[in-house]
Coordinates of C-alpha atoms and ligand atoms in Angstrom, one line a residue:
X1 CA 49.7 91.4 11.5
X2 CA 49.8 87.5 11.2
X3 CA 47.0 84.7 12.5
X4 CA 48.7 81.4 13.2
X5 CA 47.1 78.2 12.7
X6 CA 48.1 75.7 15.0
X7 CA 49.7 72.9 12.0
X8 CA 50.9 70.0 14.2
X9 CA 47.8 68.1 13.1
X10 CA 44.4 68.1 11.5
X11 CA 42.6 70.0 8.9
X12 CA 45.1 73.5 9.4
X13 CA 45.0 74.3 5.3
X14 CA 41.5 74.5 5.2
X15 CA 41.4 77.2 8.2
X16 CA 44.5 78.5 6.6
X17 CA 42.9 79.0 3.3
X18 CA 39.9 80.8 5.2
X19 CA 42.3 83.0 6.8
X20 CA 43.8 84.0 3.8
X21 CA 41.2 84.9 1.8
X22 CA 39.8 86.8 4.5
X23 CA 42.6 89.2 3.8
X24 CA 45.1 87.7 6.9
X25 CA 48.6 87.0 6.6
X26 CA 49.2 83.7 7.9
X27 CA 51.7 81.4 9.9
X28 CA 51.8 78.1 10.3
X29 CA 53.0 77.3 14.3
X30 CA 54.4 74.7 15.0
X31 CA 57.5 76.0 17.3
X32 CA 57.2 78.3 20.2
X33 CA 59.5 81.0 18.1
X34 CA 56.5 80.7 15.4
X35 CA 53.6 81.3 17.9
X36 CA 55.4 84.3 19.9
X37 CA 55.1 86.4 16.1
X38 CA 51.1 86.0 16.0
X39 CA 48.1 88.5 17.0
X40 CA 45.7 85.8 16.9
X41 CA 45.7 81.7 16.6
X42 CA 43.6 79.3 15.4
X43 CA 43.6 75.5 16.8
X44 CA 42.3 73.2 14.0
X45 CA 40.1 70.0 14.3
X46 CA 42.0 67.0 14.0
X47 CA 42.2 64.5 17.1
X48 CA 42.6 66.7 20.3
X49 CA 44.5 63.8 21.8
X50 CA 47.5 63.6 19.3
X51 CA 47.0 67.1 19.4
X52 CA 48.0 66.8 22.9
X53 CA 50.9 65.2 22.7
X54 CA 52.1 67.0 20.1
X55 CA 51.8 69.8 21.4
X56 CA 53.3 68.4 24.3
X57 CA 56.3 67.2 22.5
X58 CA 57.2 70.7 20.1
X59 CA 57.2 72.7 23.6
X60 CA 54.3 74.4 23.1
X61 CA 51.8 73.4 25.7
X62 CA 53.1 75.8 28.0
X63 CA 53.5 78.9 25.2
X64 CA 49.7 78.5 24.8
X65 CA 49.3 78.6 28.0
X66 CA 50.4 81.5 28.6
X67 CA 49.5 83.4 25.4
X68 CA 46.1 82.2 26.4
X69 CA 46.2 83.9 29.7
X70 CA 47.7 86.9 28.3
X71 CA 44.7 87.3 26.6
X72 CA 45.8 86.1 22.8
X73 CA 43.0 85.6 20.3
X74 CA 42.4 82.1 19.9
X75 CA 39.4 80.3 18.3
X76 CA 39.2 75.8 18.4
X77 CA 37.2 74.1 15.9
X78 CA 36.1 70.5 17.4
X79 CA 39.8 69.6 18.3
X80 CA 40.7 72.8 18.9
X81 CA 37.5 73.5 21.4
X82 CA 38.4 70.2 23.3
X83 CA 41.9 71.6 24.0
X84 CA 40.8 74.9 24.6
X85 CA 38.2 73.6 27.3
X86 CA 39.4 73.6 31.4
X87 CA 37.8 69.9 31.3
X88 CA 37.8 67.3 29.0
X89 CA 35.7 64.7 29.6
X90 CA 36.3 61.4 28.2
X91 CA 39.8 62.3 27.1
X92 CA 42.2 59.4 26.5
X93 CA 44.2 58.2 30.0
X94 CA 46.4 61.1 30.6
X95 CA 45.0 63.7 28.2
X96 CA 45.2 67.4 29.1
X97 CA 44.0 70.9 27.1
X98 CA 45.2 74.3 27.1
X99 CA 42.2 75.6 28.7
X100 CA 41.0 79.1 29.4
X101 CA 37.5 78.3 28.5
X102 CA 35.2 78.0 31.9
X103 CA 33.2 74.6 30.1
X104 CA 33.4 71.3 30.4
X105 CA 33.5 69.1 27.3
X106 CA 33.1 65.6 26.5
X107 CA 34.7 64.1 22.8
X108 CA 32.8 62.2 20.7
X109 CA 29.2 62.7 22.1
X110 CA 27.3 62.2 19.1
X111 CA 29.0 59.0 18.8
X112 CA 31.6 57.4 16.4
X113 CA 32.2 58.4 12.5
X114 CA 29.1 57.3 11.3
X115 CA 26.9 59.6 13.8
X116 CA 28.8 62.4 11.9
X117 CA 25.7 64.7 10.9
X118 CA 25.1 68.3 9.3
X119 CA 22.2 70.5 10.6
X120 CA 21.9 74.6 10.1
X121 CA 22.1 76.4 13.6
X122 CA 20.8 79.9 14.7
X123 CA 23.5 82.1 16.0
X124 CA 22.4 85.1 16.6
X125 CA 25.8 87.1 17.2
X126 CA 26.5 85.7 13.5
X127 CA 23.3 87.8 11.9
X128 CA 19.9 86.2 11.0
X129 CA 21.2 83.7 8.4
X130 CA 22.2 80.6 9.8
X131 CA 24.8 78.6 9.8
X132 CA 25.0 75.7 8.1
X133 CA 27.3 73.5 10.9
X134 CA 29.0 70.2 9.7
X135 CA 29.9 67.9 13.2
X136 CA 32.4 65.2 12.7
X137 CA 33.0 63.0 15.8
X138 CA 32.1 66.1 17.5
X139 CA 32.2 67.2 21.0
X140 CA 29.5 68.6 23.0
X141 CA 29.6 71.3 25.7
X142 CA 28.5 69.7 28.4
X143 CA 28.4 72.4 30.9
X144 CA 29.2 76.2 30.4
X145 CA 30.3 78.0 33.5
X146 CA 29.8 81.6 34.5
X147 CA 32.8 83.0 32.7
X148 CA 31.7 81.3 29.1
X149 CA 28.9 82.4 27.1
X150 CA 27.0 79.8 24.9
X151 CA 26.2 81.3 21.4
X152 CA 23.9 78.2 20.2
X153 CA 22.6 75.0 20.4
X154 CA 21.9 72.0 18.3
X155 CA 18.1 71.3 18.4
X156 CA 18.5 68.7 21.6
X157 CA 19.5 72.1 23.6
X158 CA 23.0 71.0 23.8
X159 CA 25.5 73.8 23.4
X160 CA 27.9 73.5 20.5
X161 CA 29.7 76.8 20.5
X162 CA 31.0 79.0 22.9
X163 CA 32.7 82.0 23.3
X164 CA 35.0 83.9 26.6
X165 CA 36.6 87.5 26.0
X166 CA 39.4 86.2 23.3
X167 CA 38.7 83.1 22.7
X168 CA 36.1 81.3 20.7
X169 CA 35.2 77.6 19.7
X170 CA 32.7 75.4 17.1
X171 CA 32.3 72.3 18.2
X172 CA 31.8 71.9 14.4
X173 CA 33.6 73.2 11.3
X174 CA 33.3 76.0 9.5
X175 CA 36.5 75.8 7.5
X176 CA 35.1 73.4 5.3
X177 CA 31.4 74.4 4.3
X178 CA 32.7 78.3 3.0
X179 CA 30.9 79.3 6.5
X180 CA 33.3 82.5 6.9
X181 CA 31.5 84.4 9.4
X182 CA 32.9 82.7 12.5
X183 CA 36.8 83.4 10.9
X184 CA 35.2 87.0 10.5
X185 CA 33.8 87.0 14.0
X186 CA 37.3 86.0 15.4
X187 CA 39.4 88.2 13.1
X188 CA 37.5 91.4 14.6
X189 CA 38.6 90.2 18.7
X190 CA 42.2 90.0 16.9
X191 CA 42.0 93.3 15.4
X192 CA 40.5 94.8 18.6
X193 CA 43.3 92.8 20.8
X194 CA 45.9 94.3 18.8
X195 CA 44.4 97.9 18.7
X196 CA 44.5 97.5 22.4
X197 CA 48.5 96.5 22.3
Ligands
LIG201 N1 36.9 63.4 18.1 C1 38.0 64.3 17.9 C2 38.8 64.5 19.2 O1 38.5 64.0 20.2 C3 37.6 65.6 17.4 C4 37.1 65.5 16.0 C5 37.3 66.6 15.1 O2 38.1 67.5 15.4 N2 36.6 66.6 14.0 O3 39.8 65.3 19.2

C-alpha cells in the first residue's frame, strides 16, 4: 500500500516525510503511470496556479479527475485545497482545479506574504487538543455546499478546512509544524478505501 504525494511543485518532502514516518510507503507522482499505483494522494501547497498547469502539462489533470471521482483518498493542503475545490475564486485568467469538493474557494484571502499568520484552531474530529495551524498566503472557504462538511474555523467564523467522503483539505499546513493528526485522519479514509477494494 503506497500514498502519493503530488511532486510537480511545492513543499511535497515535507508531506512526504510525514507520510513516512507515519509508517506509509510513499511515491512521488508526477506521471499518470505513477498515480494509477497509489491507495491514497496527497496534493501539496505550493502555488495552485503553476500547480495547474503542471498538472496540465504531465497529463494528469484528467487522471485526477477521475481517480477523484472513483472515490481515491485525496487530502490538499492550501494549494492542494484550491485545486481540489469545484470553484476557485480569484484564480489567475484561465485557472482550473480538480474539484470534487462542493466549496467555493478564494486564494490569498488573508492577503499577501506578509498577512501570513499562525493561530491554534479547535477541530473537534482531531480530539480536544488543538491544532496549532500555520496559513501562508492562504485560502479561505468561502462557501461550503451541502455535500462538504466544515470541520473548523479561524476565530472570524471563516472555514479553513473541510472535508467530503475521501477527500480532505487545510487551508493551512500541517506538514511543517509536526501537526500529524490530520496525515493520521487521512491515512485511516485510505485504509478504509482500500479495505473496501
Ligand atoms: N496562494 C497560493 C495559491 O494560490 C497557495 C499558498 C500555499 O499553498 N501556501 O496557490
Amino acid at each position: 500500500m503506497s500514498v502519493g504525494v503530488l511532486a510537480l511543485q511545492g513543499d511535497f518532502r515535507e508531506h512526504a516525510t510525514v507520510l513516512r514516518s507515519l509508517g506509509s510507503e510513499v511515491t512521488l507522482v508526477r506521471r499518470p503511470e505513477e498515480l494509477a499505483g497509489v491507495t491514497g494522494l496527497v496534493i501539496p501547497g505550493g502555488e495552485s496556479s503553476v500547480m495547474d498547469k503542471l498538472t496540465r502539462l504531465f497529463g494528469l489533470a484528467e487522471p485526477l479527475r477521475v481517480a477523484v471521482a472513483a472515490g481515491l483518498p485525496v487530502y490538499g493542503t492550501c494549494a492542494g485545497l484550491i485545486m481540489l475545490a469545484d470553484t476557485v475564486l480569484d484564480g489567475i485568467r484561465g485557472q482550473q482545479s480538480i474539484g470534487g469538493l462542493d466549496i467555493s474557494v478564494r486564494r490569498n484571502a488573508f492577503g499577501s506574504q506578509t498577512a501570513s499568520f499562525e493561530t491554534d484552531l479547535d477541530i473537534p474530529v482531531l480530539g480536544e487538543t488543538p491544532v496549532h495551524a500555520v496559513f501562508i498566503r492562504a485560502p479561505v472557504v468561502e462557501s461550503v455546499g451541502p455535500l462538504a462538511t466544515s470541520l473548523a474555523t479561524v476565530a472570524d467564523g471563516r472555514c479553513v478546512a473541510v472535508e467530503q467522503g475521501n477527500l480532505l483539505g487545510t487551508s493551512f499546513h500541517p506538514e511543517i509544524t509536526g501537526e500529524y493528526r490530520f496525515h493520521e485522519y487521512f491515512l485511516r479514509k485510505v485504509r478504509s478505501a482500500a479495505f473496501r477494494g
